[in-house]
Amino acid sequence: RATVSVLNWKMQTRHESRGKYDSVEKAVQDLGLAKPGAQTSEPWWSQKSTDKIDTIGHVIGFTFKGDKEHETSWRLDYDPDQGIHLNLGDNRMVQLEDLTDKQGRYAACIEEKVESHYMSFRNHAHGPMPNDILRALKAHAIVASGMRGQLRAQGQLGKYSEWAAQKNNRLHARALARLELLGYPPPTPPQ
């Protein structure tokens, strides 16, 4: 008789599917998930910024009254192995066939489509980005903002993209781009 450890059981149930849908909105409606803009829903703000996951500062889904583990809480995710999907608070998932681009770009790649949804979720956030997340973004962005200003002053702004592409600088450059994308002014480095 085989036994399954609790850890293995949790890993197996993590990928249990609750179905396949052609839109986030349809899945939220049909499955009774936390509805963006509803009184009981709170935005799920991302704090992730790594080489593989860079969603910090985005609203990536919605929770039921702030409980990320509630069965109706969800976040939009994409990875090449699992495709586009909603991760649910009860460790299940909902597969999505494809996403439309919320900005209307015909040739948008999957990552751009997902980000366009994050931007549309922001419209239902009912408030500004939490201060701890904003401070983390600004802490990284100030490095890129300083370098961009320095290169601009030297008449070499074209070299900023080379600087930003270097492995040690990517996080800083992405943080600055994210702040600007979300409408925040770039931080000013100390003089």
mmCIF file of C-alpha atoms in Angstrom:
data_model
loop_
_atom_site.group_PDB
_atom_site.id
_atom_site.type_symbol
_atom_site.label_atom_id
_atom_site.label_comp_id
_atom_site.label_asym_id
_atom_site.label_seq_id
_atom_site.Cartn_x
_atom_site.Cartn_y
_atom_site.Cartn_z
ATOM 1 C CA ARG A 1 0.000 0.000 0.000
ATOM 2 C CA ALA A 2 1.523 3.320 -1.058
ATOM 3 C CA THR A 3 1.353 6.357 1.165
ATOM 4 C CA VAL A 4 1.452 9.951 -0.041
ATOM 5 C CA SER A 5 3.138 12.545 2.103
ATOM 6 C CA VAL A 6 1.314 15.785 2.883
ATOM 7 C CA LEU A 7 3.910 17.690 0.847
ATOM 8 C CA ASN A 8 3.382 15.482 -2.214
ATOM 9 C CA TRP A 9 -0.398 15.706 -1.798
ATOM 10 C CA LYS A 10 -0.224 19.528 -1.738
ATOM 11 C CA MET A 11 1.983 19.526 -4.830
ATOM 12 C CA GLN A 12 -0.476 17.258 -6.649
ATOM 13 C CA THR A 13 -3.529 19.342 -5.736
ATOM 14 C CA ARG A 14 -1.761 22.577 -6.623
ATOM 15 C CA HIS A 15 -2.325 21.818 -10.290
ATOM 16 C CA GLU A 16 -5.892 20.490 -10.124
ATOM 17 C CA SER A 17 -7.898 22.278 -12.783
ATOM 18 C CA ARG A 18 -11.329 23.835 -12.368
ATOM 19 C CA GLY A 19 -11.826 24.038 -16.108
ATOM 20 C CA LYS A 20 -10.832 25.930 -19.215
ATOM 21 C CA TYR A 21 -12.127 29.367 -20.210
ATOM 22 C CA ASP A 22 -11.601 31.848 -23.009
ATOM 23 C CA SER A 23 -11.470 34.946 -20.765
ATOM 24 C CA VAL A 24 -10.686 35.988 -17.213
ATOM 25 C CA GLU A 25 -14.063 37.694 -16.934
ATOM 26 C CA LYS A 26 -15.989 34.544 -17.925
ATOM 27 C CA ALA A 27 -14.037 32.391 -15.440
ATOM 28 C CA VAL A 28 -14.620 34.903 -12.627
ATOM 29 C CA GLN A 29 -18.343 35.029 -13.396
ATOM 30 C CA ASP A 30 -18.955 31.303 -13.897
ATOM 31 C CA LEU A 31 -16.876 30.152 -10.919
ATOM 32 C CA GLY A 32 -18.035 32.865 -8.508
ATOM 33 C CA LEU A 33 -14.497 34.181 -7.978
ATOM 34 C CA ALA A 34 -13.626 37.494 -6.325
ATOM 35 C CA LYS A 35 -15.017 40.068 -8.744
ATOM 36 C CA PRO A 36 -12.874 43.116 -9.530
ATOM 37 C CA GLY A 37 -14.521 46.199 -8.053
ATOM 38 C CA ALA A 38 -16.868 44.299 -5.710
ATOM 39 C CA GLN A 39 -17.076 45.433 -2.068
ATOM 40 C CA THR A 40 -15.693 42.111 -0.809
ATOM 41 C CA SER A 41 -12.780 42.085 -3.288
ATOM 42 C CA GLU A 42 -9.362 43.549 -2.649
ATOM 43 C CA PRO A 43 -6.574 43.888 -5.201
ATOM 44 C CA TRP A 44 -3.772 41.346 -5.094
ATOM 45 C CA TRP A 45 -0.683 43.552 -5.427
ATOM 46 C CA SER A 46 2.455 41.783 -6.608
ATOM 47 C CA GLN A 47 5.731 42.165 -4.746
ATOM 48 C CA LYS A 48 7.721 39.844 -7.035
ATOM 49 C CA SER A 49 10.744 41.087 -8.910
ATOM 50 C CA THR A 50 13.244 38.441 -9.954
ATOM 51 C CA ASP A 51 14.897 37.427 -13.207
ATOM 52 C CA LYS A 52 11.956 35.094 -13.945
ATOM 53 C CA ILE A 53 9.005 36.924 -12.360
ATOM 54 C CA ASP A 54 8.738 40.674 -12.697
ATOM 55 C CA THR A 55 5.264 41.744 -11.687
ATOM 56 C CA ILE A 56 6.065 44.077 -8.775
ATOM 57 C CA GLY A 57 3.681 47.018 -8.625
ATOM 58 C CA HIS A 58 0.969 45.365 -10.698
ATOM 59 C CA VAL A 59 -2.438 44.229 -9.529
ATOM 60 C CA ILE A 60 -2.239 40.586 -10.594
ATOM 61 C CA GLY A 61 -5.643 39.442 -9.337
ATOM 62 C CA PHE A 62 -8.200 39.850 -6.563
ATOM 63 C CA THR A 63 -8.728 38.375 -3.127
ATOM 64 C CA PHE A 64 -11.803 37.841 -0.998
ATOM 65 C CA LYS A 65 -11.390 40.441 1.779
ATOM 66 C CA GLY A 66 -7.585 40.231 1.549
ATOM 67 C CA ASP A 67 -7.424 36.447 2.100
ATOM 68 C CA LYS A 68 -5.123 35.113 -0.626
ATOM 69 C CA GLU A 69 -5.921 31.518 0.356
ATOM 70 C CA HIS A 70 -9.700 31.901 0.095
ATOM 71 C CA GLU A 71 -11.222 29.628 -2.558
ATOM 72 C CA THR A 72 -12.536 32.628 -4.527
ATOM 73 C CA SER A 73 -9.240 34.547 -4.527
ATOM 74 C CA TRP A 74 -7.251 34.410 -7.769
ATOM 75 C CA ARG A 75 -4.277 35.789 -9.650
ATOM 76 C CA LEU A 76 -3.479 35.765 -13.361
ATOM 77 C CA ASP A 77 -0.275 33.956 -14.261
ATOM 78 C CA TYR A 78 1.659 32.726 -17.268
ATOM 79 C CA ASP A 79 4.529 30.335 -17.564
ATOM 80 C CA PRO A 80 5.607 28.336 -20.608
ATOM 81 C CA ASP A 81 4.886 24.967 -18.956
ATOM 82 C CA GLN A 82 1.350 25.719 -17.728
ATOM 83 C CA GLY A 83 0.332 28.419 -20.184
ATOM 84 C CA ILE A 84 -2.003 31.264 -19.245
ATOM 85 C CA HIS A 85 -4.006 30.453 -16.140
ATOM 86 C CA LEU A 86 -5.580 31.704 -12.939
ATOM 87 C CA ASN A 87 -4.050 30.435 -9.718
ATOM 88 C CA LEU A 88 -6.851 30.115 -7.179
ATOM 89 C CA GLY A 89 -6.562 30.570 -3.437
ATOM 90 C CA ASP A 90 -7.512 26.931 -2.816
ATOM 91 C CA ASN A 91 -4.456 25.714 -4.800
ATOM 92 C CA ARG A 92 -6.448 24.891 -7.909
ATOM 93 C CA MET A 93 -6.133 26.549 -11.277
ATOM 94 C CA VAL A 94 -8.215 27.626 -14.239
ATOM 95 C CA GLN A 95 -6.681 27.293 -17.691
ATOM 96 C CA LEU A 96 -7.241 30.145 -20.125
ATOM 97 C CA GLU A 97 -7.304 29.428 -23.871
ATOM 98 C CA ASP A 98 -5.820 32.785 -24.796
ATOM 99 C CA LEU A 99 -6.143 36.392 -23.762
ATOM 100 C CA THR A 100 -7.149 39.381 -25.787
ATOM 101 C CA ASP A 101 -4.850 42.336 -25.473
ATOM 102 C CA LYS A 102 -6.616 44.980 -23.377
ATOM 103 C CA GLN A 103 -4.701 47.688 -25.244
ATOM 104 C CA GLY A 104 -5.923 46.439 -28.631
ATOM 105 C CA ARG A 105 -2.533 45.414 -29.998
ATOM 106 C CA TYR A 106 -3.114 42.787 -32.680
ATOM 107 C CA ALA A 107 0.350 41.222 -32.585
ATOM 108 C CA ALA A 108 0.934 41.354 -28.814
ATOM 109 C CA CYS A 109 2.889 38.430 -27.372
ATOM 110 C CA ILE A 110 1.525 36.441 -24.421
ATOM 111 C CA GLU A 111 3.524 38.408 -21.842
ATOM 112 C CA GLU A 112 2.198 41.706 -23.249
ATOM 113 C CA LYS A 113 -1.375 40.394 -23.140
ATOM 114 C CA VAL A 114 -0.972 39.345 -19.506
ATOM 115 C CA GLU A 115 0.526 42.736 -18.597
ATOM 116 C CA SER A 116 -2.365 44.502 -20.368
ATOM 117 C CA HIS A 117 -4.740 42.619 -18.048
ATOM 118 C CA TYR A 118 -2.682 43.637 -15.013
ATOM 119 C CA MET A 119 -3.021 47.250 -16.158
ATOM 120 C CA SER A 120 -6.801 46.852 -16.527
ATOM 121 C CA PHE A 121 -7.027 45.268 -13.050
ATOM 122 C CA ARG A 122 -5.417 48.443 -11.684
ATOM 123 C CA ASN A 123 -8.621 50.315 -12.614
ATOM 124 C CA HIS A 124 -10.427 48.304 -9.917
ATOM 125 C CA ALA A 125 -7.776 48.739 -7.214
ATOM 126 C CA HIS A 126 -9.676 51.463 -5.301
ATOM 127 C CA GLY A 127 -6.549 53.205 -4.120
ATOM 128 C CA PRO A 128 -2.868 53.756 -4.676
ATOM 129 C CA MET A 129 -0.134 51.156 -4.721
ATOM 130 C CA PRO A 130 0.771 50.072 -1.167
ATOM 131 C CA ASN A 131 3.657 52.119 0.243
ATOM 132 C CA ASP A 132 5.967 49.138 0.843
ATOM 133 C CA ILE A 133 5.731 48.088 -2.808
ATOM 134 C CA LEU A 134 6.142 51.661 -4.054
ATOM 135 C CA ARG A 135 9.229 52.138 -1.834
ATOM 136 C CA ALA A 136 10.767 48.901 -3.176
ATOM 137 C CA LEU A 137 10.209 50.004 -6.772
ATOM 138 C CA LYS A 138 11.644 53.455 -6.094
ATOM 139 C CA ALA A 139 14.687 51.987 -4.317
ATOM 140 C CA HIS A 140 15.631 50.108 -7.496
ATOM 141 C CA ALA A 141 14.443 52.756 -9.938
ATOM 142 C CA ILE A 142 16.575 55.517 -8.419
ATOM 143 C CA VAL A 143 19.726 53.778 -9.664
ATOM 144 C CA ALA A 144 18.401 53.673 -13.246
ATOM 145 C CA SER A 145 17.026 57.197 -13.011
ATOM 146 C CA GLY A 146 20.457 58.466 -11.906
ATOM 147 C CA MET A 147 22.243 56.681 -14.744
ATOM 148 C CA ARG A 148 19.742 57.892 -17.328
ATOM 149 C CA GLY A 149 20.151 61.467 -16.056
ATOM 150 C CA GLN A 150 23.931 61.175 -16.125
ATOM 151 C CA LEU A 151 23.943 59.840 -19.688
ATOM 152 C CA ARG A 152 21.464 62.523 -20.775
ATOM 153 C CA ALA A 153 23.735 65.231 -19.313
ATOM 154 C CA GLN A 154 26.672 63.771 -21.238
ATOM 155 C CA GLY A 155 24.662 63.708 -24.475
ATOM 156 C CA GLN A 156 24.824 59.898 -24.539
ATOM 157 C CA LEU A 157 21.244 58.934 -23.735
ATOM 158 C CA GLY A 158 21.385 56.274 -26.460
ATOM 159 C CA LYS A 159 23.741 54.264 -24.232
ATOM 160 C CA TYR A 160 21.045 53.852 -21.583
ATOM 161 C CA SER A 161 19.554 50.795 -23.303
ATOM 162 C CA GLU A 162 23.000 49.136 -23.299
ATOM 163 C CA TRP A 163 23.370 49.911 -19.586
ATOM 164 C CA ALA A 164 19.847 48.647 -18.841
ATOM 165 C CA ALA A 165 20.487 45.354 -20.663
ATOM 166 C CA GLN A 166 23.437 44.430 -18.443
ATOM 167 C CA LYS A 167 22.511 41.709 -15.953
ATOM 168 C CA ASN A 168 23.354 43.778 -12.846
ATOM 169 C CA ASN A 169 21.240 46.704 -14.085
ATOM 170 C CA ARG A 170 18.095 44.954 -15.396
ATOM 171 C CA LEU A 171 16.197 45.036 -12.114
ATOM 172 C CA HIS A 172 16.849 48.777 -11.721
ATOM 173 C CA ALA A 173 15.848 49.560 -15.319
ATOM 174 C CA ARG A 174 12.680 47.444 -15.099
ATOM 175 C CA ALA A 175 11.686 49.170 -11.840
ATOM 176 C CA LEU A 176 12.054 52.594 -13.466
ATOM 177 C CA ALA A 177 10.077 51.481 -16.531
ATOM 178 C CA ARG A 178 7.333 50.017 -14.299
ATOM 179 C CA LEU A 179 6.996 53.240 -12.282
ATOM 180 C CA GLU A 180 6.704 55.285 -15.448
ATOM 181 C CA LEU A 181 4.249 52.815 -17.012
ATOM 182 C CA LEU A 182 2.027 53.121 -13.938
ATOM 183 C CA GLY A 183 2.172 56.926 -14.072
ATOM 184 C CA TYR A 184 4.587 57.613 -11.214
ATOM 185 C CA PRO A 185 7.337 60.200 -11.701
ATOM 186 C CA PRO A 186 10.874 58.825 -11.776
ATOM 187 C CA PRO A 187 12.712 59.197 -8.456
ATOM 188 C CA THR A 188 15.350 61.893 -8.334
ATOM 189 C CA PRO A 189 18.778 60.760 -7.136
ATOM 190 C CA PRO A 190 20.449 62.888 -4.456
ATOM 191 C CA GLN A 191 22.812 65.546 -5.820
#
